[in-house]
mmCIF file of C-alpha atoms in Angstrom:
data_model
loop_
_atom_site.group_PDB
_atom_site.id
_atom_site.type_symbol
_atom_site.label_atom_id
_atom_site.label_comp_id
_atom_site.label_asym_id
_atom_site.label_seq_id
_atom_site.Cartn_x
_atom_site.Cartn_y
_atom_site.Cartn_z
ATOM 1 C CA UNK Q 16 -25.395 10.360 -9.458
ATOM 2 C CA UNK Q 17 -22.808 7.795 -8.320
ATOM 3 C CA UNK Q 18 -22.584 4.159 -9.326
ATOM 4 C CA UNK Q 19 -20.676 1.682 -7.189
ATOM 5 C CA UNK Q 20 -20.138 -2.065 -7.250
ATOM 6 C CA UNK Q 21 -22.461 -3.814 -4.807
ATOM 7 C CA UNK Q 22 -21.147 -7.284 -5.435
ATOM 8 C CA UNK Q 23 -19.756 -9.828 -7.822
ATOM 9 C CA UNK Q 24 -22.068 -12.663 -8.901
ATOM 10 C CA UNK Q 25 -21.126 -16.186 -9.957
ATOM 11 C CA UNK Q 26 -23.290 -18.697 -11.778
ATOM 12 C CA UNK Q 27 -22.842 -22.130 -10.225
ATOM 13 C CA UNK Q 28 -24.359 -25.571 -9.808
ATOM 14 C CA UNK Q 29 -24.265 -25.429 -5.980
ATOM 15 C CA UNK Q 30 -24.306 -21.932 -4.501
ATOM 16 C CA UNK Q 31 -23.643 -22.910 -0.873
ATOM 17 C CA UNK Q 32 -20.697 -25.168 -1.753
ATOM 18 C CA UNK Q 33 -18.895 -22.580 -3.890
ATOM 19 C CA UNK Q 34 -19.676 -19.790 -1.406
ATOM 20 C CA UNK Q 35 -18.069 -21.922 1.311
ATOM 21 C CA UNK Q 36 -14.928 -22.372 -0.821
ATOM 22 C CA UNK Q 37 -14.581 -18.619 -1.483
ATOM 23 C CA UNK Q 38 -15.375 -17.650 2.121
ATOM 24 C CA UNK Q 39 -12.622 -19.991 3.316
ATOM 25 C CA UNK Q 40 -10.179 -18.857 0.619
ATOM 26 C CA UNK Q 41 -10.683 -15.184 1.511
ATOM 27 C CA UNK Q 42 -11.074 -15.498 5.294
ATOM 28 C CA UNK Q 43 -14.701 -14.332 5.169
ATOM 29 C CA UNK Q 44 -18.017 -15.872 6.181
ATOM 30 C CA UNK Q 45 -20.990 -17.202 4.284
ATOM 31 C CA UNK Q 46 -24.105 -15.166 5.089
ATOM 32 C CA UNK Q 47 -26.952 -16.904 6.900
ATOM 33 C CA UNK Q 48 -29.568 -18.611 4.772
ATOM 34 C CA UNK Q 49 -27.173 -20.075 2.204
ATOM 35 C CA UNK Q 50 -28.676 -22.813 0.066
ATOM 36 C CA UNK Q 51 -27.895 -24.751 -3.091
ATOM 37 C CA UNK Q 52 -29.854 -22.067 -4.969
ATOM 38 C CA UNK Q 53 -28.371 -18.844 -3.545
ATOM 39 C CA UNK Q 54 -25.576 -17.923 -1.176
ATOM 40 C CA UNK Q 55 -23.564 -14.807 -0.417
ATOM 41 C CA UNK Q 56 -20.189 -14.169 1.168
ATOM 42 C CA UNK Q 57 -19.986 -11.139 3.420
ATOM 43 C CA UNK Q 58 -18.101 -8.078 2.215
ATOM 44 C CA UNK Q 59 -14.778 -7.424 3.891
ATOM 45 C CA UNK Q 60 -11.971 -4.865 3.926
ATOM 46 C CA UNK Q 61 -13.658 -2.716 1.284
ATOM 47 C CA UNK Q 62 -14.308 -5.736 -0.938
ATOM 48 C CA UNK Q 63 -17.753 -6.308 -2.446
ATOM 49 C CA UNK Q 64 -20.241 -8.994 -1.492
ATOM 50 C CA UNK Q 65 -19.774 -12.216 -3.460
ATOM 51 C CA UNK Q 66 -23.071 -13.754 -4.593
ATOM 52 C CA UNK Q 67 -23.624 -17.237 -5.982
ATOM 53 C CA UNK Q 68 -26.677 -18.203 -8.047
ATOM 54 C CA UNK Q 69 -27.647 -21.710 -9.128
ATOM 55 C CA UNK Q 70 -27.983 -22.158 -12.888
ATOM 56 C CA UNK Q 71 -28.867 -25.349 -14.775
ATOM 57 C CA UNK Q 72 -25.919 -25.414 -17.183
ATOM 58 C CA UNK Q 73 -22.301 -26.245 -16.261
ATOM 59 C CA UNK Q 74 -19.353 -23.942 -16.915
ATOM 60 C CA UNK Q 75 -18.051 -24.623 -20.424
ATOM 61 C CA UNK Q 76 -15.524 -21.907 -21.341
ATOM 62 C CA UNK Q 77 -12.792 -19.788 -19.760
ATOM 63 C CA UNK Q 78 -13.931 -17.017 -17.412
ATOM 64 C CA UNK Q 79 -14.234 -13.538 -18.893
ATOM 65 C CA UNK Q 80 -13.509 -12.121 -15.409
ATOM 66 C CA UNK Q 81 -11.356 -13.614 -12.659
ATOM 67 C CA UNK Q 82 -9.842 -12.769 -9.285
ATOM 68 C CA UNK Q 83 -6.129 -12.062 -8.820
ATOM 69 C CA UNK Q 84 -5.177 -12.976 -5.245
ATOM 70 C CA UNK Q 85 -1.856 -11.812 -3.773
ATOM 71 C CA UNK Q 86 -0.059 -13.582 -0.932
ATOM 72 C CA UNK Q 87 3.137 -13.109 1.037
ATOM 73 C CA UNK Q 88 3.587 -16.892 1.533
ATOM 74 C CA UNK Q 89 3.055 -18.339 -1.920
ATOM 75 C CA UNK Q 90 3.881 -21.970 -1.126
ATOM 76 C CA UNK Q 91 1.704 -22.175 1.984
ATOM 77 C CA UNK Q 92 -1.203 -20.387 0.326
ATOM 78 C CA UNK Q 93 -1.013 -22.640 -2.741
ATOM 79 C CA UNK Q 94 -1.186 -25.697 -0.489
ATOM 80 C CA UNK Q 95 -4.061 -24.203 1.534
ATOM 81 C CA UNK Q 96 -6.093 -23.429 -1.593
ATOM 82 C CA UNK Q 97 -5.558 -26.962 -2.930
ATOM 83 C CA UNK Q 98 -6.669 -28.277 0.457
ATOM 84 C CA UNK Q 99 -9.894 -26.270 0.130
ATOM 85 C CA UNK Q 100 -10.596 -27.911 -3.231
ATOM 86 C CA UNK Q 101 -8.842 -25.668 -5.765
ATOM 87 C CA UNK Q 102 -7.076 -27.256 -8.735
ATOM 88 C CA UNK Q 103 -3.748 -25.845 -9.881
ATOM 89 C CA UNK Q 104 -3.817 -25.264 -13.656
ATOM 90 C CA UNK Q 105 -0.394 -23.659 -14.284
ATOM 91 C CA UNK Q 106 2.937 -23.225 -12.491
ATOM 92 C CA UNK Q 107 5.080 -20.194 -11.772
ATOM 93 C CA UNK Q 108 7.485 -21.417 -14.462
ATOM 94 C CA UNK Q 109 4.624 -21.327 -16.990
ATOM 95 C CA UNK Q 110 4.108 -17.629 -16.249
ATOM 96 C CA UNK Q 111 7.685 -16.316 -15.823
ATOM 97 C CA UNK Q 112 7.360 -16.510 -12.025
ATOM 98 C CA UNK Q 113 4.565 -13.936 -11.930
ATOM 99 C CA UNK Q 114 1.447 -15.973 -11.068
ATOM 100 C CA UNK Q 115 -0.184 -19.407 -10.936
ATOM 101 C CA UNK Q 116 -3.669 -20.094 -12.260
ATOM 102 C CA UNK Q 117 -6.044 -22.200 -10.175
ATOM 103 C CA UNK Q 118 -9.669 -23.246 -10.604
ATOM 104 C CA UNK Q 119 -12.209 -23.304 -7.778
ATOM 105 C CA UNK Q 120 -14.262 -26.515 -7.297
ATOM 106 C CA UNK Q 121 -16.748 -25.258 -9.912
ATOM 107 C CA UNK Q 122 -14.012 -24.649 -12.525
ATOM 108 C CA UNK Q 123 -13.798 -20.837 -12.217
ATOM 109 C CA UNK Q 124 -10.222 -19.724 -12.848
ATOM 110 C CA UNK Q 125 -8.331 -17.359 -10.534
ATOM 111 C CA UNK Q 126 -4.686 -16.379 -10.184
ATOM 112 C CA UNK Q 127 -2.407 -16.421 -7.158
ATOM 113 C CA UNK Q 128 0.417 -13.882 -7.238
ATOM 114 C CA UNK Q 129 3.472 -14.006 -4.973
ATOM 115 C CA UNK Q 130 4.200 -10.794 -3.178
#
């Protein structure tokens, strides 16, 4: 028997809105039928499907799991992510030049790593 990861699921207040952010951030597409209740972002390049499920409560604590994104043009990608609605939470100087922490529009933290 083999077990594999089908997807990664996020709890959110607006599934379609957060799916749109992550699809744009990762250069993927939101699957047809997206709604405020459920949305999915197509798998790509061996990456799993991202699924978003509406829940009644807001995010209240730090993520227990987060994405680490790597980019060859750190400055441009940081600006692009902020333009999509991400909020920068730390700077490279805060993390010895190794990464910057952002939050998506729903408050989910993720890191951007220069490379």
